[in-house]
Structures are given as structure tokens and as C-alpha cells.
Coordinates of C-alpha atoms in Angstrom, one line a residue:
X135 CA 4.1 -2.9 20.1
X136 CA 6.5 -2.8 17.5
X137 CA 2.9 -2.4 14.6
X138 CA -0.4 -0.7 15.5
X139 CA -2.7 -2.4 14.1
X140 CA -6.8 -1.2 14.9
X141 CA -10.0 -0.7 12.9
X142 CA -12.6 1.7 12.5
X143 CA -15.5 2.5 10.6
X144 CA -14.4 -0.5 8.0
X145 CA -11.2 1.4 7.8
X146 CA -7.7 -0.4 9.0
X147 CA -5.2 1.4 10.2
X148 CA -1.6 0.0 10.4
X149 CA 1.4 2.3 12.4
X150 CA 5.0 1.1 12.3
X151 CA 5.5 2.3 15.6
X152 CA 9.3 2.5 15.7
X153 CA 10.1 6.4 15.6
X154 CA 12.8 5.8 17.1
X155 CA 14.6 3.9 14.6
X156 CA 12.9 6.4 11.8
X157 CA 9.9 3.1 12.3
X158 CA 12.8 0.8 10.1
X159 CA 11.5 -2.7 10.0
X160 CA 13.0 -5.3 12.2
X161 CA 12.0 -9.1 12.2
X162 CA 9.0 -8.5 14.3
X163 CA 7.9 -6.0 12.2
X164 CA 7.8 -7.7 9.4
X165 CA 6.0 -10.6 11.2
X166 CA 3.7 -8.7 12.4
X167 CA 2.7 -6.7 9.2
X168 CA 2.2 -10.2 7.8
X169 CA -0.5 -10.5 10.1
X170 CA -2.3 -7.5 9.9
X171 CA -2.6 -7.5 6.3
X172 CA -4.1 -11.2 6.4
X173 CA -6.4 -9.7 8.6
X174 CA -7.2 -6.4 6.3
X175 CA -7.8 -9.1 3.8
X176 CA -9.9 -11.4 5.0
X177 CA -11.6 -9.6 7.9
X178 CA -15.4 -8.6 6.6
X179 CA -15.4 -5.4 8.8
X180 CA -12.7 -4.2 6.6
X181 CA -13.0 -2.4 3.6
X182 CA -10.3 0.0 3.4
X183 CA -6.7 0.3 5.0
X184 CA -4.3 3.3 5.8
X185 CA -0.7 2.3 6.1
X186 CA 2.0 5.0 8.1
X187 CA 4.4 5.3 10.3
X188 CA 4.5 6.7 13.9
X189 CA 5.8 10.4 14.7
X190 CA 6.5 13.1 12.2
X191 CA 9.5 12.1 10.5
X192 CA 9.5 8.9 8.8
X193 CA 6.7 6.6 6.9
X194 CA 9.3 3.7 7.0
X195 CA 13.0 3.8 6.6
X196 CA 12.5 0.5 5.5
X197 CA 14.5 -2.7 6.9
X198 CA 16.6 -1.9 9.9
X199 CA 20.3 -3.2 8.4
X200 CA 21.7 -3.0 12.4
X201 CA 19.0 -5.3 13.5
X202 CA 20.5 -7.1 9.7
X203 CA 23.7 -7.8 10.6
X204 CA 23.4 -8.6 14.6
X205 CA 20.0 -10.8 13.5
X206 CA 18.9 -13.5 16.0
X207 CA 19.7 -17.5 14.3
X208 CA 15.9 -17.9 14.5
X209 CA 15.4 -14.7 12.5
X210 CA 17.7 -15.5 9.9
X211 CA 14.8 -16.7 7.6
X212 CA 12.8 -13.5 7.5
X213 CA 16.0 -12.0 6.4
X214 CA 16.8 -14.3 3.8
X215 CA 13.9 -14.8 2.2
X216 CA 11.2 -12.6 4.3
X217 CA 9.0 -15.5 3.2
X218 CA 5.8 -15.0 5.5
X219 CA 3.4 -13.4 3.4
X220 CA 3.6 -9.4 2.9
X221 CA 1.3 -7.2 1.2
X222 CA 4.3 -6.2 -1.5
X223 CA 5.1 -9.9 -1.6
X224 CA 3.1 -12.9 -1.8
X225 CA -0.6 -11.4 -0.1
X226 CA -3.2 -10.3 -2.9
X227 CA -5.2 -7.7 -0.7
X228 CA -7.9 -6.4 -3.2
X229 CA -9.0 -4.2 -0.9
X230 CA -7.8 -0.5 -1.1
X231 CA -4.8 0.6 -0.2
X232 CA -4.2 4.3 1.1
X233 CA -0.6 5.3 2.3
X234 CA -0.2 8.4 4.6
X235 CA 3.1 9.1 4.0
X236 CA 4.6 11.2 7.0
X237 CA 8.7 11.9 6.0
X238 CA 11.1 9.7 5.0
X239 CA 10.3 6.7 2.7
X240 CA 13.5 4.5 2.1
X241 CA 14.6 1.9 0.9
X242 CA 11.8 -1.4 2.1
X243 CA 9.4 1.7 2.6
X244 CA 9.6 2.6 -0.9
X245 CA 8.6 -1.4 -1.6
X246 CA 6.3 -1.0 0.7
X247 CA 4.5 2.2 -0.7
X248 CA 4.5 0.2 -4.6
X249 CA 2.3 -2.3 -3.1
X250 CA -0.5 0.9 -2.4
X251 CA -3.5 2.5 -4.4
X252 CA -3.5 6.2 -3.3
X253 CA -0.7 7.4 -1.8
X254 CA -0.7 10.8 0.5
X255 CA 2.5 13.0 1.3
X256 CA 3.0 15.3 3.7
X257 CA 5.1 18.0 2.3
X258 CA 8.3 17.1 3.9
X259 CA 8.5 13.7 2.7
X260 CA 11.0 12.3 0.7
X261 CA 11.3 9.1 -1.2
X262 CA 14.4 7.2 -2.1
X263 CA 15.5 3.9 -3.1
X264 CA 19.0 3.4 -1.5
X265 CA 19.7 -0.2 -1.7
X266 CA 22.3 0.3 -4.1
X267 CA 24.1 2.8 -1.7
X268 CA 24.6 -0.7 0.7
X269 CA 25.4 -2.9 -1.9
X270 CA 22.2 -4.6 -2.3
X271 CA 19.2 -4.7 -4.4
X272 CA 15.3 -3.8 -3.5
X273 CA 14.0 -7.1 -2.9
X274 CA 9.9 -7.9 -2.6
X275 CA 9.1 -6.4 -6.1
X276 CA 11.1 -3.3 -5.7
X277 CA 12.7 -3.4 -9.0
X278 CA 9.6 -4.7 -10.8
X279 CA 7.2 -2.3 -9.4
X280 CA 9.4 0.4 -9.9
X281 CA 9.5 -0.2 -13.5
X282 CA 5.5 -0.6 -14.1
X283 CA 4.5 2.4 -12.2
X284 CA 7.4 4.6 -13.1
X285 CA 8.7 5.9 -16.3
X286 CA 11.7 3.9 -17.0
X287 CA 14.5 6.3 -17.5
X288 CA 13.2 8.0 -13.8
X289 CA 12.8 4.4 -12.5
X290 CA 16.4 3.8 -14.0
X291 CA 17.8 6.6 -11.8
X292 CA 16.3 6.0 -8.7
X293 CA 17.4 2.2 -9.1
X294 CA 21.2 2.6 -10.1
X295 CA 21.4 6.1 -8.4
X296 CA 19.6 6.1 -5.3
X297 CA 18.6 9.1 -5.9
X298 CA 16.3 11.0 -3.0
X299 CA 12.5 13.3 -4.3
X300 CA 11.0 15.6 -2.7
X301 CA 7.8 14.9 -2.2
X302 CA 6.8 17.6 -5.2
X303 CA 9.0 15.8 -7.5
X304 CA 6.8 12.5 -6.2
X305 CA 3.8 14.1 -7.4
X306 CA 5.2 15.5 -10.7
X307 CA 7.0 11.8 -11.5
X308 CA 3.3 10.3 -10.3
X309 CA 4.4 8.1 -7.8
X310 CA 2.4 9.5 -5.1
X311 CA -1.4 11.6 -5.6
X312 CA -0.8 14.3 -3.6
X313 CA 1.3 16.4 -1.1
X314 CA -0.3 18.2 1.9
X315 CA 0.7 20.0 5.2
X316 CA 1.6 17.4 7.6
X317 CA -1.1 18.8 10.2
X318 CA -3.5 17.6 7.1
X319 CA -1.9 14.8 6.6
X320 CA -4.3 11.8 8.3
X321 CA -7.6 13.9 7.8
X322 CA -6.8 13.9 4.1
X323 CA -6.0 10.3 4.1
X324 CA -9.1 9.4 6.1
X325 CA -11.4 11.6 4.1
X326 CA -10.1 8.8 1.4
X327 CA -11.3 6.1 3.0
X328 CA -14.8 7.5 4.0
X329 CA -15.1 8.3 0.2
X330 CA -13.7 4.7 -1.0
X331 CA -16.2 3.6 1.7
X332 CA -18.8 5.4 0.2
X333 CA -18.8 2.8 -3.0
X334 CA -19.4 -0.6 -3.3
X335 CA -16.7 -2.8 -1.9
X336 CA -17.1 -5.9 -3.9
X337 CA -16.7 -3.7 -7.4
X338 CA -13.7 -1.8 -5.4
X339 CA -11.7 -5.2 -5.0
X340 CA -12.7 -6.2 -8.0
X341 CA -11.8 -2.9 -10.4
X342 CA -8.0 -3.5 -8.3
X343 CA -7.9 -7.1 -8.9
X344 CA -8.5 -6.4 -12.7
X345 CA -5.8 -3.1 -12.8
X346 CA -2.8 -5.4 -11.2
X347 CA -3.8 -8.4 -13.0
X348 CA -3.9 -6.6 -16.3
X349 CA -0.4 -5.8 -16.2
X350 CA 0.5 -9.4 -16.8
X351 CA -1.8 -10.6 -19.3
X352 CA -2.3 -9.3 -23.1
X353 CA -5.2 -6.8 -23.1
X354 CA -7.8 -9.6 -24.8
X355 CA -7.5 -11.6 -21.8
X356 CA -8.0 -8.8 -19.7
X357 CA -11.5 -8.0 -21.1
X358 CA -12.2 -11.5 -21.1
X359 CA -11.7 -11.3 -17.3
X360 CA -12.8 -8.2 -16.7
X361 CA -16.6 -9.7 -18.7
X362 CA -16.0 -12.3 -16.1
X363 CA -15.7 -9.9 -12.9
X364 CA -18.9 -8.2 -14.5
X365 CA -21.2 -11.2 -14.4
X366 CA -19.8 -12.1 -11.1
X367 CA -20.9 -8.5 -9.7
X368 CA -24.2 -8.7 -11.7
X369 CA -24.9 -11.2 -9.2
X370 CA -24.8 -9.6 -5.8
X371 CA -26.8 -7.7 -3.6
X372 CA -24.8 -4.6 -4.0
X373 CA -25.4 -4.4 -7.8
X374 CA -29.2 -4.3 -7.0
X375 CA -28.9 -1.6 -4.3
X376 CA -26.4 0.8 -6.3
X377 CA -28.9 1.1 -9.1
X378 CA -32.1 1.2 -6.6
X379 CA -30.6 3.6 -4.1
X380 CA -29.7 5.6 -7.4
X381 CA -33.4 5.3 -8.8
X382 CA -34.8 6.4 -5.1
X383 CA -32.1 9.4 -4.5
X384 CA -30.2 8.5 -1.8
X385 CA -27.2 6.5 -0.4
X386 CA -26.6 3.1 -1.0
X387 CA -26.7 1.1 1.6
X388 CA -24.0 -1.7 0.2
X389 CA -23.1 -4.7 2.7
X390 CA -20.2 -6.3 1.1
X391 CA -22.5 -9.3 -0.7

């Protein structure tokens, strides 16, 4: 298997499992990360998914250019257009997004890692986007996304440079949360998850929904959507129990409704 794909505990877990091809994404790859984040989306038993890549050396190199150029006819599509449904491209996945980022992060991986919430390093990491280097531009939101969530002169050189971080410049620039030994790597990002777990789902989804669709809307529309989201979540049965469990001192016991 070409993707991992299990879950635990309301917490999905997706490995590119190509180490050795540094887990760069071939056709099937992306085909079948299409379908494990339709699942993370509309499966109830999830709540929370960890993205990463198999071994110790990369997260994702990101699209495998050998597999690019000696591409099967019936593959040409996902190449062209990569037009099934990917979570940097096309899926809305409201629910949290933690990448456990395990070395290198090229290219598609860096697409890929602009599509997550909280994103984990493990000190040897390094980030670059080196589309340019081949000629070619980051496609799925690459070039948008790097723009919103970077400053744009840093953005600029990483786009037109290719230019590789460490991992510390990562955290100083803010495109990832934190850096940690690589034997803490998973722990830390599953500690995450337990804690995102530990709050209501349906006001998780919705608090993400409201910070990406606030980027594209002028800020009175997005408190008129976010007073919408509010009466919504007024409405459910976690909004009763987060109060109540609060009142009685103790956990809430949220189910999702």
C-alpha cells in the first residue's frame, strides 16, 4: 500500500508509505489520498487527522516527476489536472488537520502541509518549494497559500528562489508550530489530537470553517457568518453539555451533535 490509511481513538492517521522514493506521490498516491480524506471528512468516528510520511527522512517529496514523465495514458489526467478531490484542492475537510512532519517537505509536500492546521517538525526537517528549479509552478494552491500564510517578501523567495528552511527557520517564519526530536515526533503530534479531541468537535469544524472562509470575504461578512455558526452551535447537544459538564466539574462528554 502505496497510503496507510487507519483510525484510532477518533484520530485518522494517513502514511505516504513510499520511503523509498523519499514517499513522492505517484498517481496512486494521489488517488488514494483522495479517498482517505473523503473519508476523514465524512466518516463520524473521525474527529481529528495526522498526515506523515513513512521512515525518518521525508514527510513528502512531493509528486514523483520520474513516475511524471514515464506516466501511464490512463494516468495522464491526474497529472494534468490532478482533478479528483484533494484536501489542498477541491475537499473542504473542517476537521483538524495535524501534520507530523518527519524530514524533507518538497515541492507537492509543501502544498500539501498549506492545506494543515498545526503542523509538527522533527528537527531535521526541511521545507522547500522547488518547482521553479524544474521549470514549473506549485500547482493545487501552492502559490496562493503561500502568500496568505507567509509574509510576502519570505513567500516571494521561497516561490522564485526555491529556497530550502530548516526546520528552525520554519518556526521563526511561522509556517510550522513547532520543532521536536524526531524520537518525539508522533507522541507530540498525537498528544495534539487527544487534546483537540478533548473539545467539542462541531465548534472545532466550525471555528476552521470560519478562519479559511474569512480570508475571502470582507471582515462584516465574516461576523455575519460567524453570528450564523453561533446560532447553529446554540442548537446542539454539545453546547448543552460543555456548559453543564463545566457547571458539575468534570469532562464533557461531547458526541459530535
Amino acid at each position: 500500500m502505496k497510503l496507510i490509511y487507519e483510525v484510532k481513538d477518533r484520530v485518522a492517521y494517513l502514511t505516504i508509505n513510499r520511503p523509498e522514493a523519499m514517499n513522492a506521490m505517484d498517481a496512486e498516491v494521489y488517488e488514494e489520498l483522495s479517498r482517505a480524506w473523503v473519508d476523514v471528512r465524512d466518516n463520524p468516528e473521525v474527529w481529528v487527522a495526522i498526515v506523515t510520511g513513512a521512515g525518518q527522512k521525508a514527510f513528502t517529496a512531493g509528486a514523483d516527476l520520474k513516475s511524471f514523465i514515464t506516466r501511464a495514458p490512463e494516468k495522464a489526467d491526474f497529472w494534468l489536472t490532478q482533478k479528483d478531490m484533494l484536501l489542498n484542492r477541491g475537499l473542504e475537510v473542517w476537521k483538524p488537520v495535524i501534520a507530523a512532519v518527519n524530514g524533507y517537505c518538497l515541492a507537492g509536500g509543501m502544498t500539501l502541509l498549506f492545506g494543515t492546521d498545526i503542523r509538527i517538525a522533527a528537527e531535521h526537517a526541511v521545507f522547500e518549494i522547488s518547482e521553479v528549479k524544474r521549470g514549473i509552478l506549485p500547482g493545487n494552491g501552492g502559490t496562493q497559500r503561500a502568500l496568505r500564510q507567509l509574509p510576502y517578501a519570505i513567500a516571494m523567495e521561497l516561490l522564485l528562489l526555491g529556497r530550502r528552511l530548516s526546520a528552525q527557520e520554519a518556526l521563526t517564519y511561522g509556517l510550522i508550530n513547532t520543532v521536536v526530536p524526531m524520537t518525539e515526533l508522533m507522541p507530540t503530534a498525537e498528544q495534539c489530537a487527544r487534546q483537540l479531541c478533548e473539545n467539542g468537535p462541531l465548534a472545532l469544524r466550525a471555528i476552521k470553517e470560519l478562519a479559511i472562509r474569512s480570508q475571502s470575504v470582507p471582515l462584516e461578512q465574516g461576523i455575519r457568518l460567524e453570528q450564523s455558526f453561533q446560532e447553529f452551535l446554540r442548537n446542539t447537544e454539545d453546547a448543552k453539555e460543555g456548559p453543564r459538564a463545566f457547571a458539575e466539574k468534570r469532562k464533557p462528554a461531547y458526541k459530535a451533535r
